[in-house]
Amino acid sequence: MSYHNERDLPAYLATAAPATPKLQRREALPDYAITYAPWTYLYSGEDYFPSDIATHLANVIPEVNYTSLGARGSVTVDTLNTYNSSIYLTAADTPTDNPTWITSTYGKPDSNGVSGAPGTIIAVEKNSTTTDVFYFHFYSYNYGGKVLGINFDDHVGDWEHVMIRFVSGVPYAIYLSEHSAGSAYYWEVMAFNGKRPITYVGNGGHANYATAGKQEYTIALGLVADTTDAGIPWDMTQNYRGYWYDTNSGTFSIAGGSSTGGSEEANETADWLLWEGAWGDQQYPSSYPGQYCIVSECHYVSGPTGPVAKNLGRATVCQKDDSCTIFTDINDLTTQAKKKRGGDLE
């Protein structure tokens, strides 16, 4: 929510004039990106469902240092990248009032696994044989959970992802993002629904896991845990925005064609993916009602950056190239700190 009133700002903080839309297009996503896409389960008791980025943008205010640069709805998919990366997309409503765009009940998948909120699928060619396909999940709110009864790490905006590495069109390994870390597994050790690997999304915080049950973080002496179950099936392939990312030029293009469900971006640009700012509020000051920090952990923290900041050009399977092991057991620990380097491109 906006913490200070609007006031005049230096010109360099103002938004640029809307750019003429550039609908760069490529071929449709490869068939294997859909055939082997994750089959995802949201937690049965989830309160914050997948969100449409367009709906999210329509309900935020661009801010710097708690100072508004525009009105609610002034940011759109096609104008987002005209804003400076120092911008925070700040909730126009009080998040704890749970407005409908925050809870995103429209994004709760139906009985066929179809969500009204399109996911984001990005294909990245690494060389002549290797392609990484990223399946990005976006939520308008992250509920961080409690430690000893105290709530930490709530924030507006939440990006998580699953990445599958394909070699000559065949799945090789999969990476599941888990908050600031993640886990990688060889393809064959996953559980499957047909040809599709089953993944589970943690309650509130939306981290991705390979198994159902209690998922202990690798911090706080195991005092923090996510909970997953086979609650609400979500099939992203039935509603998504599709793109290609070029690692040489650092540009995105729309995945044209008639791939199943891939029509959300038909009249949009791909430039929004280049924006490097925060998809939620700046961390609230100590004077904000309900804000507190204990050591380095706070109740309300800043919103996250988007897909462009998730190392799309990674050499290893993991987001963090300097610490990556591909696990051979679906029940292996999910701690990056205990991993050795692995999964490099050949």
PDB file of N, CA, C and O in Angstrom, residues 13-38:
ATOM      1  N   LEU A  13      13.194  10.350 -12.177  1.00  0.00           N
ATOM      2  CA  LEU A  13      12.404   9.298 -11.572  1.00  0.00           C
ATOM      3  C   LEU A  13      11.070   9.107 -12.269  1.00  0.00           C
ATOM      4  O   LEU A  13      10.337   8.180 -12.006  1.00  0.00           O
ATOM      5  N   ALA A  14      10.742  10.017 -13.161  1.00  0.00           N
ATOM      6  CA  ALA A  14       9.459   9.920 -13.845  1.00  0.00           C
ATOM      7  C   ALA A  14       9.490   8.808 -14.875  1.00  0.00           C
ATOM      8  O   ALA A  14      10.539   8.395 -15.351  1.00  0.00           O
ATOM      9  N   THR A  15       8.313   8.327 -15.233  1.00  0.00           N
ATOM     10  CA  THR A  15       8.247   7.270 -16.229  1.00  0.00           C
ATOM     11  C   THR A  15       8.457   7.837 -17.617  1.00  0.00           C
ATOM     12  O   THR A  15       8.173   8.990 -17.893  1.00  0.00           O
ATOM     13  N   ALA A  16       8.955   6.982 -18.479  1.00  0.00           N
ATOM     14  CA  ALA A  16       9.109   7.382 -19.871  1.00  0.00           C
ATOM     15  C   ALA A  16       7.768   7.317 -20.568  1.00  0.00           C
ATOM     16  O   ALA A  16       6.827   6.687 -20.094  1.00  0.00           O
ATOM     17  N   ALA A  17       7.674   7.975 -21.713  1.00  0.00           N
ATOM     18  CA  ALA A  17       6.444   7.890 -22.496  1.00  0.00           C
ATOM     19  C   ALA A  17       6.260   6.459 -22.975  1.00  0.00           C
ATOM     20  O   ALA A  17       7.231   5.760 -23.260  1.00  0.00           O
ATOM     21  N   PRO A  18       5.026   5.992 -23.022  1.00  0.00           N
ATOM     22  CA  PRO A  18       4.787   4.617 -23.474  1.00  0.00           C
ATOM     23  C   PRO A  18       5.427   4.361 -24.833  1.00  0.00           C
ATOM     24  O   PRO A  18       5.314   5.158 -25.757  1.00  0.00           O
ATOM     25  N   ALA A  19       6.128   3.256 -24.924  1.00  0.00           N
ATOM     26  CA  ALA A  19       6.803   2.915 -26.173  1.00  0.00           C
ATOM     27  C   ALA A  19       5.810   2.331 -27.165  1.00  0.00           C
ATOM     28  O   ALA A  19       4.772   1.784 -26.795  1.00  0.00           O
ATOM     29  N   THR A  20       6.120   2.463 -28.428  1.00  0.00           N
ATOM     30  CA  THR A  20       5.313   1.816 -29.451  1.00  0.00           C
ATOM     31  C   THR A  20       5.470   0.307 -29.297  1.00  0.00           C
ATOM     32  O   THR A  20       6.583  -0.202 -29.211  1.00  0.00           O
ATOM     33  N   PRO A  21       4.362  -0.416 -29.175  1.00  0.00           N
ATOM     34  CA  PRO A  21       4.463  -1.862 -28.964  1.00  0.00           C
ATOM     35  C   PRO A  21       5.312  -2.552 -30.022  1.00  0.00           C
ATOM     36  O   PRO A  21       5.210  -2.265 -31.207  1.00  0.00           O
ATOM     37  N   LYS A  22       6.170  -3.455 -29.542  1.00  0.00           N
ATOM     38  CA  LYS A  22       7.008  -4.234 -30.440  1.00  0.00           C
ATOM     39  C   LYS A  22       6.658  -5.702 -30.237  1.00  0.00           C
ATOM     40  O   LYS A  22       7.020  -6.298 -29.236  1.00  0.00           O
ATOM     41  N   LEU A  23       5.919  -6.247 -31.164  1.00  0.00           N
ATOM     42  CA  LEU A  23       5.459  -7.608 -31.034  1.00  0.00           C
ATOM     43  C   LEU A  23       6.428  -8.574 -31.709  1.00  0.00           C
ATOM     44  O   LEU A  23       6.138  -9.162 -32.742  1.00  0.00           O
ATOM     45  N   GLN A  24       7.641  -8.673 -31.116  1.00  0.00           N
ATOM     46  CA  GLN A  24       8.614  -9.605 -31.669  1.00  0.00           C
ATOM     47  C   GLN A  24       8.088 -11.018 -31.505  1.00  0.00           C
ATOM     48  O   GLN A  24       7.678 -11.421 -30.422  1.00  0.00           O
ATOM     49  N   ARG A  25       8.098 -11.789 -32.580  1.00  0.00           N
ATOM     50  CA  ARG A  25       7.542 -13.131 -32.528  1.00  0.00           C
ATOM     51  C   ARG A  25       8.535 -14.169 -33.067  1.00  0.00           C
ATOM     52  O   ARG A  25       9.328 -13.888 -33.940  1.00  0.00           O
ATOM     53  N   ARG A  26       8.438 -15.349 -32.491  1.00  0.00           N
ATOM     54  CA  ARG A  26       9.167 -16.497 -32.991  1.00  0.00           C
ATOM     55  C   ARG A  26       8.176 -17.629 -33.167  1.00  0.00           C
ATOM     56  O   ARG A  26       6.971 -17.465 -32.998  1.00  0.00           O
ATOM     57  N   GLU A  27       8.698 -18.819 -33.447  1.00  0.00           N
ATOM     58  CA  GLU A  27       7.836 -19.972 -33.597  1.00  0.00           C
ATOM     59  C   GLU A  27       7.234 -20.358 -32.244  1.00  0.00           C
ATOM     60  O   GLU A  27       7.641 -19.860 -31.202  1.00  0.00           O
ATOM     61  N   ALA A  28       6.246 -21.220 -32.282  1.00  0.00           N
ATOM     62  CA  ALA A  28       5.609 -21.710 -31.063  1.00  0.00           C
ATOM     63  C   ALA A  28       6.631 -22.424 -30.180  1.00  0.00           C
ATOM     64  O   ALA A  28       7.704 -22.847 -30.639  1.00  0.00           O
ATOM     65  N   LEU A  29       6.307 -22.553 -28.914  1.00  0.00           N
ATOM     66  CA  LEU A  29       7.154 -23.331 -28.025  1.00  0.00           C
ATOM     67  C   LEU A  29       7.270 -24.758 -28.560  1.00  0.00           C
ATOM     68  O   LEU A  29       6.337 -25.279 -29.173  1.00  0.00           O
ATOM     69  N   PRO A  30       8.405 -25.405 -28.339  1.00  0.00           N
ATOM     70  CA  PRO A  30       8.554 -26.786 -28.829  1.00  0.00           C
ATOM     71  C   PRO A  30       7.524 -27.702 -28.176  1.00  0.00           C
ATOM     72  O   PRO A  30       7.124 -27.505 -27.020  1.00  0.00           O
ATOM     73  N   ASP A  31       7.094 -28.711 -28.914  1.00  0.00           N
ATOM     74  CA  ASP A  31       6.072 -29.632 -28.409  1.00  0.00           C
ATOM     75  C   ASP A  31       6.477 -30.251 -27.078  1.00  0.00           C
ATOM     76  O   ASP A  31       5.641 -30.472 -26.193  1.00  0.00           O
ATOM     77  N   TYR A  32       7.768 -30.554 -26.923  1.00  0.00           N
ATOM     78  CA  TYR A  32       8.201 -31.214 -25.690  1.00  0.00           C
ATOM     79  C   TYR A  32       8.020 -30.326 -24.461  1.00  0.00           C
ATOM     80  O   TYR A  32       7.874 -30.819 -23.339  1.00  0.00           O
ATOM     81  N   ALA A  33       7.998 -29.009 -24.653  1.00  0.00           N
ATOM     82  CA  ALA A  33       7.782 -28.098 -23.522  1.00  0.00           C
ATOM     83  C   ALA A  33       6.391 -28.269 -22.935  1.00  0.00           C
ATOM     84  O   ALA A  33       6.177 -28.020 -21.739  1.00  0.00           O
ATOM     85  N   ILE A  34       5.451 -28.694 -23.764  1.00  0.00           N
ATOM     86  CA  ILE A  34       4.084 -28.926 -23.318  1.00  0.00           C
ATOM     87  C   ILE A  34       3.889 -30.373 -22.890  1.00  0.00           C
ATOM     88  O   ILE A  34       3.298 -30.665 -21.836  1.00  0.00           O
ATOM     89  N   THR A  35       4.425 -31.301 -23.676  1.00  0.00           N
ATOM     90  CA  THR A  35       4.261 -32.730 -23.382  1.00  0.00           C
ATOM     91  C   THR A  35       4.790 -33.100 -22.012  1.00  0.00           C
ATOM     92  O   THR A  35       4.182 -33.909 -21.290  1.00  0.00           O
ATOM     93  N   TYR A  36       5.934 -32.518 -21.612  1.00  0.00           N
ATOM     94  CA  TYR A  36       6.586 -32.874 -20.355  1.00  0.00           C
ATOM     95  C   TYR A  36       6.460 -31.783 -19.286  1.00  0.00           C
ATOM     96  O   TYR A  36       7.187 -31.802 -18.290  1.00  0.00           O
ATOM     97  N   ALA A  37       5.528 -30.857 -19.477  1.00  0.00           N
ATOM     98  CA  ALA A  37       5.350 -29.773 -18.503  1.00  0.00           C
ATOM     99  C   ALA A  37       4.948 -30.325 -17.138  1.00  0.00           C
ATOM    100  O   ALA A  37       4.279 -31.369 -17.046  1.00  0.00           O
ATOM    101  N   PRO A  38       5.329 -29.670 -16.062  1.00  0.00           N
ATOM    102  CA  PRO A  38       4.970 -30.157 -14.725  1.00  0.00           C
ATOM    103  C   PRO A  38       3.456 -30.263 -14.528  1.00  0.00           C
ATOM    104  O   PRO A  38       2.684 -29.457 -15.058  1.00  0.00           O
TER     105      PRO A  38
END
